[in-house]
PDB file of C-alpha atoms and ligand atoms in Angstrom:
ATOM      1  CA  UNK A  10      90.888  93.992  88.478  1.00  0.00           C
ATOM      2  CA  UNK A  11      92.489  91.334  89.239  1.00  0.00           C
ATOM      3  CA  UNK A  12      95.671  90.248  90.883  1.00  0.00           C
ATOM      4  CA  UNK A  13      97.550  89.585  87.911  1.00  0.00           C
ATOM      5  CA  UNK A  14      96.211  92.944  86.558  1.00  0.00           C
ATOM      6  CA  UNK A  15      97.075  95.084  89.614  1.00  0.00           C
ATOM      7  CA  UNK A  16     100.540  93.376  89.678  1.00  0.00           C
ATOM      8  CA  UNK A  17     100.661  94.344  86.129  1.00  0.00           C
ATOM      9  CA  UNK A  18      99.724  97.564  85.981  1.00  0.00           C
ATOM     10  CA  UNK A  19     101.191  98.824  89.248  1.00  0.00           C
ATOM     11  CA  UNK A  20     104.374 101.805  88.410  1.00  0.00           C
ATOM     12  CA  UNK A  21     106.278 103.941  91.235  1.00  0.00           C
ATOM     13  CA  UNK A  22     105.109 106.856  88.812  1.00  0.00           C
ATOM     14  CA  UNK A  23     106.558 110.055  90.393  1.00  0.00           C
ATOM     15  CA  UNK A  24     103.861 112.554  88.247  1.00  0.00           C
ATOM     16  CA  UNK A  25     101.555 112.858  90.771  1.00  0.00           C
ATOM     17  CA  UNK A  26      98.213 114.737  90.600  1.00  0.00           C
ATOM     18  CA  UNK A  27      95.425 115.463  93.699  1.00  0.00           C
ATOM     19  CA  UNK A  28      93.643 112.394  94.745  1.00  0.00           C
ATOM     20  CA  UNK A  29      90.201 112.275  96.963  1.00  0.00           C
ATOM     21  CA  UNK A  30      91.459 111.331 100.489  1.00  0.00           C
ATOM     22  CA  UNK A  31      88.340 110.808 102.962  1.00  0.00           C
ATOM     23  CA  UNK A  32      88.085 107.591 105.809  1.00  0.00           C
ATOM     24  CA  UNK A  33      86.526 105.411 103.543  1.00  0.00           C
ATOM     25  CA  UNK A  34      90.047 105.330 101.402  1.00  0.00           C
ATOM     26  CA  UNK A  35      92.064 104.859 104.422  1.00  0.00           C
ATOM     27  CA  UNK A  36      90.139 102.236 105.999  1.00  0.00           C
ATOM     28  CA  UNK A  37      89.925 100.657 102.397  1.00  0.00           C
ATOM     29  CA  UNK A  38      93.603 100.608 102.320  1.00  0.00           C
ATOM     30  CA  UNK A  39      94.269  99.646 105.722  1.00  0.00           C
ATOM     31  CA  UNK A  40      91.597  96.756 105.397  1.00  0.00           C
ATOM     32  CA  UNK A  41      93.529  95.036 102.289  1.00  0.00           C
ATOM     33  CA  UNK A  42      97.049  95.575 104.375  1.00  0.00           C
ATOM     34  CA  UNK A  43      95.147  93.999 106.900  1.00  0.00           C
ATOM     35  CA  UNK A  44      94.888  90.852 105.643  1.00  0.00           C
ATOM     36  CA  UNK A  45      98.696  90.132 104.506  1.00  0.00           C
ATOM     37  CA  UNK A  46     100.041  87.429 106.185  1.00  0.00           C
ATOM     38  CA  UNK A  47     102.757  87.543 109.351  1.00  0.00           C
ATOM     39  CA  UNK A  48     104.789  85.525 111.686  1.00  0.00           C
ATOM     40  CA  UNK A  49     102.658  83.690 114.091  1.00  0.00           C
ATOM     41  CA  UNK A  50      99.762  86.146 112.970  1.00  0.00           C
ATOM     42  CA  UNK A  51     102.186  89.332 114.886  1.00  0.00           C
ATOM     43  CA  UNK A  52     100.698  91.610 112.324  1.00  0.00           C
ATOM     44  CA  UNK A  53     103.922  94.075 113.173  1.00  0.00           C
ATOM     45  CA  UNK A  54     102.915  96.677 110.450  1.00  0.00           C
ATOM     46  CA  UNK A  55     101.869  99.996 111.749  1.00  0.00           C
ATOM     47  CA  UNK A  56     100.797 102.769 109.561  1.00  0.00           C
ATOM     48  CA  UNK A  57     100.438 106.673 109.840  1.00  0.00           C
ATOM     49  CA  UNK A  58      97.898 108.047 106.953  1.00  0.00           C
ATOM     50  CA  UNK A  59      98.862 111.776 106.411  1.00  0.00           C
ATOM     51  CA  UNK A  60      96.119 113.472 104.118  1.00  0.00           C
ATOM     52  CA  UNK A  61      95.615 116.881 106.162  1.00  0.00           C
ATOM     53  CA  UNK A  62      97.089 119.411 104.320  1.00  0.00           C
ATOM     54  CA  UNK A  63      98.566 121.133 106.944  1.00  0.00           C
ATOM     55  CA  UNK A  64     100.211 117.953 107.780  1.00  0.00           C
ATOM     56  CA  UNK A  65     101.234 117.208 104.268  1.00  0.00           C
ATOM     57  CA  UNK A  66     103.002 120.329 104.349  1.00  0.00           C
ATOM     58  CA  UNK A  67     105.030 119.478 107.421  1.00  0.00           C
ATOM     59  CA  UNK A  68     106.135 116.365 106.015  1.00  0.00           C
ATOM     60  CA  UNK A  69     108.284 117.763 102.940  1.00  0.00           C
ATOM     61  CA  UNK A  70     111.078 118.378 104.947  1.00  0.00           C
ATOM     62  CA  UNK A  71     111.373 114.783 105.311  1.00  0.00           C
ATOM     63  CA  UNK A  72     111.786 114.117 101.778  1.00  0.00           C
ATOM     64  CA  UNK A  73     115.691 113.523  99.944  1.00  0.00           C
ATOM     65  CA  UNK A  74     115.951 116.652  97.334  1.00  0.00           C
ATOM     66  CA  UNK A  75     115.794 114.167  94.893  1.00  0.00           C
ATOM     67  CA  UNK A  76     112.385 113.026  95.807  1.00  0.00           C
ATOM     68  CA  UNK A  77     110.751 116.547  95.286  1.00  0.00           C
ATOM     69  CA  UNK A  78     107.831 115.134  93.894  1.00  0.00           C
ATOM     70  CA  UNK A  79     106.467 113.544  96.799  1.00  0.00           C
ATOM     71  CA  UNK A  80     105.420 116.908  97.735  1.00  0.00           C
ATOM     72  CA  UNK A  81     102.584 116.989  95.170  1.00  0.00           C
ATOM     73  CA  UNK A  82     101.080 113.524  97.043  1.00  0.00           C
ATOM     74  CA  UNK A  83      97.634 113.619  98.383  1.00  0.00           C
ATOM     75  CA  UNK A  84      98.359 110.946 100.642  1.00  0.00           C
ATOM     76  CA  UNK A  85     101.802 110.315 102.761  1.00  0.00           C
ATOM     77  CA  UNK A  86     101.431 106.953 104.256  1.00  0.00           C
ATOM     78  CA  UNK A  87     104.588 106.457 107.031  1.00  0.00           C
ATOM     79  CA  UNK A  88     105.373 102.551 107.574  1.00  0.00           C
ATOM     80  CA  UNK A  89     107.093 101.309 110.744  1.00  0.00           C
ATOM     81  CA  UNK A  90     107.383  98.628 112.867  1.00  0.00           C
ATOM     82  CA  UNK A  91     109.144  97.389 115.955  1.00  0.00           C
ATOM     83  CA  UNK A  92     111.405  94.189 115.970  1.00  0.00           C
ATOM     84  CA  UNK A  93     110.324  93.111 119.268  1.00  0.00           C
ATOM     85  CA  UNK A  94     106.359  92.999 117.468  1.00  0.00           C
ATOM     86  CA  UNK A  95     107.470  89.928 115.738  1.00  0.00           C
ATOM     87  CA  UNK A  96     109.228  86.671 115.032  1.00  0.00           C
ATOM     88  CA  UNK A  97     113.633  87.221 115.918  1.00  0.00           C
ATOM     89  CA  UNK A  98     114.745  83.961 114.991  1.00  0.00           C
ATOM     90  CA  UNK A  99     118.143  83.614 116.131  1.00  0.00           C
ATOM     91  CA  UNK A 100     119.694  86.056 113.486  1.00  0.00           C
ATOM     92  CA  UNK A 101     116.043  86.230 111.404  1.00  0.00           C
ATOM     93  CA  UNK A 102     114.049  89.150 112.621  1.00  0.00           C
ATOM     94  CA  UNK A 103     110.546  89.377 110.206  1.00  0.00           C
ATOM     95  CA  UNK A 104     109.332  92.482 111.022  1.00  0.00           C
ATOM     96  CA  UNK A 105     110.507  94.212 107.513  1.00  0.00           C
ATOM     97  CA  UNK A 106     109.297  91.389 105.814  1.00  0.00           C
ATOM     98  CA  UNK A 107     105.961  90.923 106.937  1.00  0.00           C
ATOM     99  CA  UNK A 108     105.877  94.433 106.646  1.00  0.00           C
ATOM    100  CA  UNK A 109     106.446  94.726 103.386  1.00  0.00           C
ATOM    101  CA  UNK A 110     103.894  92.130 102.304  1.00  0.00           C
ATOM    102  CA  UNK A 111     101.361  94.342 104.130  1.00  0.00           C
ATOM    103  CA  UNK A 112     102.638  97.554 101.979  1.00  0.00           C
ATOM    104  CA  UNK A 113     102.610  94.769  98.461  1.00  0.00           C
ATOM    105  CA  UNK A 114      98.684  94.424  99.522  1.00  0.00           C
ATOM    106  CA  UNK A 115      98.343  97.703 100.023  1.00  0.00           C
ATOM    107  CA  UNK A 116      99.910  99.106  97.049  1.00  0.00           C
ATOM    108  CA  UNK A 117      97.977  96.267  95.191  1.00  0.00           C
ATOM    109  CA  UNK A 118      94.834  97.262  96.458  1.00  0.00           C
ATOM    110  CA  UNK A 119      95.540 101.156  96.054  1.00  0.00           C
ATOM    111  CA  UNK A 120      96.526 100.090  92.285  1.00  0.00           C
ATOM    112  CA  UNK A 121      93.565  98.671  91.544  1.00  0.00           C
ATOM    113  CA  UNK A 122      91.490 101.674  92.817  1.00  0.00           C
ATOM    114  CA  UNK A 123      93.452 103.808  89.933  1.00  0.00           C
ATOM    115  CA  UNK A 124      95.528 105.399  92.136  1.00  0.00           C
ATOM    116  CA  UNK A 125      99.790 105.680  92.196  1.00  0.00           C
ATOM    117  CA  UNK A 126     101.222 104.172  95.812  1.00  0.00           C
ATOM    118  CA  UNK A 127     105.014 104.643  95.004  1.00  0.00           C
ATOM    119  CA  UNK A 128     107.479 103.732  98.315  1.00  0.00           C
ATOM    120  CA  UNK A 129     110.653 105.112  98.610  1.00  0.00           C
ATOM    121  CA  UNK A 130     113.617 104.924 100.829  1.00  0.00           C
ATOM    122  CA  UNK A 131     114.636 108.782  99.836  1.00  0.00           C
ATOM    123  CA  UNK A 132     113.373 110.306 103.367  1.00  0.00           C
ATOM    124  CA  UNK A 133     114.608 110.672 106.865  1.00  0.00           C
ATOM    125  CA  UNK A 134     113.700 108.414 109.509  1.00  0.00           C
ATOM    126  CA  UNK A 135     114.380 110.320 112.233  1.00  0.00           C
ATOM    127  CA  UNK A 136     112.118 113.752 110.962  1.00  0.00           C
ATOM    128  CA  UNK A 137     109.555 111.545 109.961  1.00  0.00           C
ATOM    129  CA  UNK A 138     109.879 109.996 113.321  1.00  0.00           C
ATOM    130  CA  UNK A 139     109.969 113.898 114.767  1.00  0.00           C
ATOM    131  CA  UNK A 140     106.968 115.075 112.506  1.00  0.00           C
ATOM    132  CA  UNK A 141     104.333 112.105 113.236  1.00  0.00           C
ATOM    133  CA  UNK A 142     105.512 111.010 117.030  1.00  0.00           C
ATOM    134  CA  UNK A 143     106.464 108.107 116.136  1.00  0.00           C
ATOM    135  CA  UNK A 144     108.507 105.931 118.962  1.00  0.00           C
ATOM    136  CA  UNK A 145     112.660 105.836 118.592  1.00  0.00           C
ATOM    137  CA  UNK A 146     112.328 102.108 118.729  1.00  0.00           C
ATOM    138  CA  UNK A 147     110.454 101.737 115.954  1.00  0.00           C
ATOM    139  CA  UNK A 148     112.225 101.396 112.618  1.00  0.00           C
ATOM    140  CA  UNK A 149     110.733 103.941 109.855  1.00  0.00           C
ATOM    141  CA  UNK A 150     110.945 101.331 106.499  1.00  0.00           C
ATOM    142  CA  UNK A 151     108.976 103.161 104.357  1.00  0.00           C
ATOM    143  CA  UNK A 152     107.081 106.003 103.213  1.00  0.00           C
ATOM    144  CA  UNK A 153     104.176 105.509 100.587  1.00  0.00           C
ATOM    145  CA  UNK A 154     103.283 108.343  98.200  1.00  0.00           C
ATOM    146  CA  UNK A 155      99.491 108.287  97.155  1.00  0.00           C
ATOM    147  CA  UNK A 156      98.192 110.493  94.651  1.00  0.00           C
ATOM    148  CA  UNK A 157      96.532 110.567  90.856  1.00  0.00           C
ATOM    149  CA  UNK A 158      98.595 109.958  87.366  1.00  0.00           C
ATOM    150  CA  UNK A 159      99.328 113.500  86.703  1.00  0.00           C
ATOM    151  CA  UNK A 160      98.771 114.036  82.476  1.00  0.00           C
ATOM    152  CA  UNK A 161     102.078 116.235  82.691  1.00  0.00           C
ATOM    153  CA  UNK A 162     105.625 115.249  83.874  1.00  0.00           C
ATOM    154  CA  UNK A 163     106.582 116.692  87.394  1.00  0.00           C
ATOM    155  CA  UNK A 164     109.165 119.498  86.252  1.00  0.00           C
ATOM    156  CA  UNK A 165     111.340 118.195  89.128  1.00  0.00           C
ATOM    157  CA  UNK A 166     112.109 115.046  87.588  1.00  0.00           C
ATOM    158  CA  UNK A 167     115.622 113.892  86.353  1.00  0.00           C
ATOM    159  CA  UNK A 168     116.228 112.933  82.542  1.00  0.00           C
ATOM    160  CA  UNK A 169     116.375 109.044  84.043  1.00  0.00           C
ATOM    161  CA  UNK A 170     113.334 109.376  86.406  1.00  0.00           C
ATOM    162  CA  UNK A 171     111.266 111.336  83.598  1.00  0.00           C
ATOM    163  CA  UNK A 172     112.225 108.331  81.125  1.00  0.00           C
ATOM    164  CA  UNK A 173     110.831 105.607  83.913  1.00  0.00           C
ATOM    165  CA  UNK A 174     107.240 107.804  83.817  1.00  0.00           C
ATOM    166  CA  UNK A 175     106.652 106.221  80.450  1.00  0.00           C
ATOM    167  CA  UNK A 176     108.859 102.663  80.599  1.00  0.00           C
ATOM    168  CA  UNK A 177     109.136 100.733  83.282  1.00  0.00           C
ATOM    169  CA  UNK A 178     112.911  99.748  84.531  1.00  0.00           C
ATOM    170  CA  UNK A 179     114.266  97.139  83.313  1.00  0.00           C
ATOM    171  CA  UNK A 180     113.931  93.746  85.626  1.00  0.00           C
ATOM    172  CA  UNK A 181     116.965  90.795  85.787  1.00  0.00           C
ATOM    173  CA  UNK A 182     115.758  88.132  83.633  1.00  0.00           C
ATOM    174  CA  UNK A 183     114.076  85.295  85.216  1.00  0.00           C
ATOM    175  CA  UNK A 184     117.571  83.019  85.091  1.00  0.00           C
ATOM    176  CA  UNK A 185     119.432  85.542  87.010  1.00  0.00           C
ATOM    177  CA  UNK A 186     116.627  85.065  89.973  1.00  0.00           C
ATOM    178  CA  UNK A 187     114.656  81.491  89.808  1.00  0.00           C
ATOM    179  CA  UNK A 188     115.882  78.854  89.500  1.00  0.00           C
ATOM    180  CA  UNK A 189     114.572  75.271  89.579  1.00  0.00           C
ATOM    181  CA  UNK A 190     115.489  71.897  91.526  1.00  0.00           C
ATOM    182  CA  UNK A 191     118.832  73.741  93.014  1.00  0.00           C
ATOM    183  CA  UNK A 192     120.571  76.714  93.318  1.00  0.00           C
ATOM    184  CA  UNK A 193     122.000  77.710  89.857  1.00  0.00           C
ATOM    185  CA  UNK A 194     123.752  81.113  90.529  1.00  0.00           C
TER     186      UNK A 194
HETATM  187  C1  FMN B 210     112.155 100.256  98.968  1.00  0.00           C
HETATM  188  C2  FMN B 210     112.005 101.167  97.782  1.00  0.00           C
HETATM  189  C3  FMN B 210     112.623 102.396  97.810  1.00  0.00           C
HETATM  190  C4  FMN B 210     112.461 103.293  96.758  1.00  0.00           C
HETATM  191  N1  FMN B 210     112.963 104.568  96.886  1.00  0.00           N
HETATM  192  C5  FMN B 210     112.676 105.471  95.942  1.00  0.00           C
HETATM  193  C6  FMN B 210     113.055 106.834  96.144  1.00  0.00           C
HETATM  194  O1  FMN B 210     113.606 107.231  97.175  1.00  0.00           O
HETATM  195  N2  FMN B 210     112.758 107.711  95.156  1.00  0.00           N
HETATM  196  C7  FMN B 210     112.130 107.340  94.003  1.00  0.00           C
HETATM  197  O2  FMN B 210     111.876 108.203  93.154  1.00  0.00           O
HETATM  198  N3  FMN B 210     111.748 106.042  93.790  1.00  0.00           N
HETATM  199  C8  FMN B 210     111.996 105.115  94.729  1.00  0.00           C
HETATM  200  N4  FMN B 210     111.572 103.804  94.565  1.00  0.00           N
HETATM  201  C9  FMN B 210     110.917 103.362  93.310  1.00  0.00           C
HETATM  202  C10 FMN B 210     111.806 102.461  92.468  1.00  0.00           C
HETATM  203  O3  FMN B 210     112.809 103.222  91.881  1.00  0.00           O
HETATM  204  C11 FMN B 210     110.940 101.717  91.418  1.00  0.00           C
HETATM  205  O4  FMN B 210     110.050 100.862  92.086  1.00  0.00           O
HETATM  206  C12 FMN B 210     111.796 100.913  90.440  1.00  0.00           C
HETATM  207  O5  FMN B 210     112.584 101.766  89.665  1.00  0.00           O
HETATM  208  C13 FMN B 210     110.959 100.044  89.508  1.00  0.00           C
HETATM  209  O6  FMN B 210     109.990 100.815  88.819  1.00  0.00           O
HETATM  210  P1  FMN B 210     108.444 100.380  88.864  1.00  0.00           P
HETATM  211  O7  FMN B 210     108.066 100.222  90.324  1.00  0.00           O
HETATM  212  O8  FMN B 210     107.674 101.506  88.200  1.00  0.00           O
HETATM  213  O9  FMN B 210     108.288  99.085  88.111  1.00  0.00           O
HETATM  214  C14 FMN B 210     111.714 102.908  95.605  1.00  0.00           C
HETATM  215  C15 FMN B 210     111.097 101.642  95.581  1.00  0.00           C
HETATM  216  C16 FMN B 210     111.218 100.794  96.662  1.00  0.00           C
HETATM  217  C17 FMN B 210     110.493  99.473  96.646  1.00  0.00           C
END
């Protein structure tokens, strides 16, 4: 597949399904993150790969009620990293950012392999921090949900969330957001 492909046919599908979960898959994954690029090389992103199902189990309290469909992931990946890890540029701190390229990789990568990596923002910092050990300084930005296309809607969905299994949202058209030569907004 590629890039344009994986861009194209990545979705934050919320049917999820069991996926195989073994070392190879993680390293895979954590190889292609890996390689994103970072402030001064800082490489800030750390990850936590929850695929034990005991430990799956004790992540659902970390989940919003609306995002009762992460329970059915095979894979929980927690993303964090620590300001001080990278670049502060005056008021510029990069951490999220070149932490979030290493999730777009990631995703990209886990997209390609036929598998759903949907982040969300729906969870509690703090219990994930509580559940995985994960430092108070370090700021929880994500959680990725990894699992399989499920062939039938989670039953937990809302109306809006079960339309977006089947059509994407819409996006701003590309005026609203690009714009050439000088700022147009
Ligand atoms: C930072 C971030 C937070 C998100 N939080 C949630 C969430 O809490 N629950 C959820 O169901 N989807 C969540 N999503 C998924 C978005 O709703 C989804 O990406 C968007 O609607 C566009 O759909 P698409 O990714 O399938 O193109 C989140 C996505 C991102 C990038």
């Amino acid at each position: 597949m590629d890039v344009h492909k994986a861009i194209e046919t990545r979705r934050a599908l919320r049917s999820l399904a069991p996926a195989e979960i073994d070392g190879d898959l993680v390293r895979d994954l954590a190889s292609h993150a890996r390689l994103a690029p970072s402030c001064f090389n800082n490489q800030p992103w750390r990850f936590v790969f929850v695929s034990d199902p005991a430990r799956l189990e004790a992540m659902k309290p970390v989940f919003n009620s609306g995002n009762q469909w992460c329970h059915a992931a095979s894979l929980m990946i927690a993303v964090f990293s620590r300001k001080e890890d990278d670049c502060v540029i005056k008021e510029r701190a990069y951490h999220r950012f070149d932490t979030g390229m290493a999730v777009a990789f990631l995703i990209l990568r886990a997209t390609e392999m036929g598998l759903v990596a949907h982040p969300i923002a729906g969870y509690s910092p703090a219990k994930t921090r509580e559940v995985l050990g994960i430092p108070d300084d370090c700021d929880v930005i994500t959680v990725i949900l990894v699992g399989r296309q499920a062939a039938e809607p989670d039953p937990t969905l809302s109306p809006e969330k079960l339309e977006a299994e089947t059509r994407r949202p819409e996006r701003l058209p590309l005026e609203q957001f690009a714009f050439r030569d000088r700022y147009g907004g």
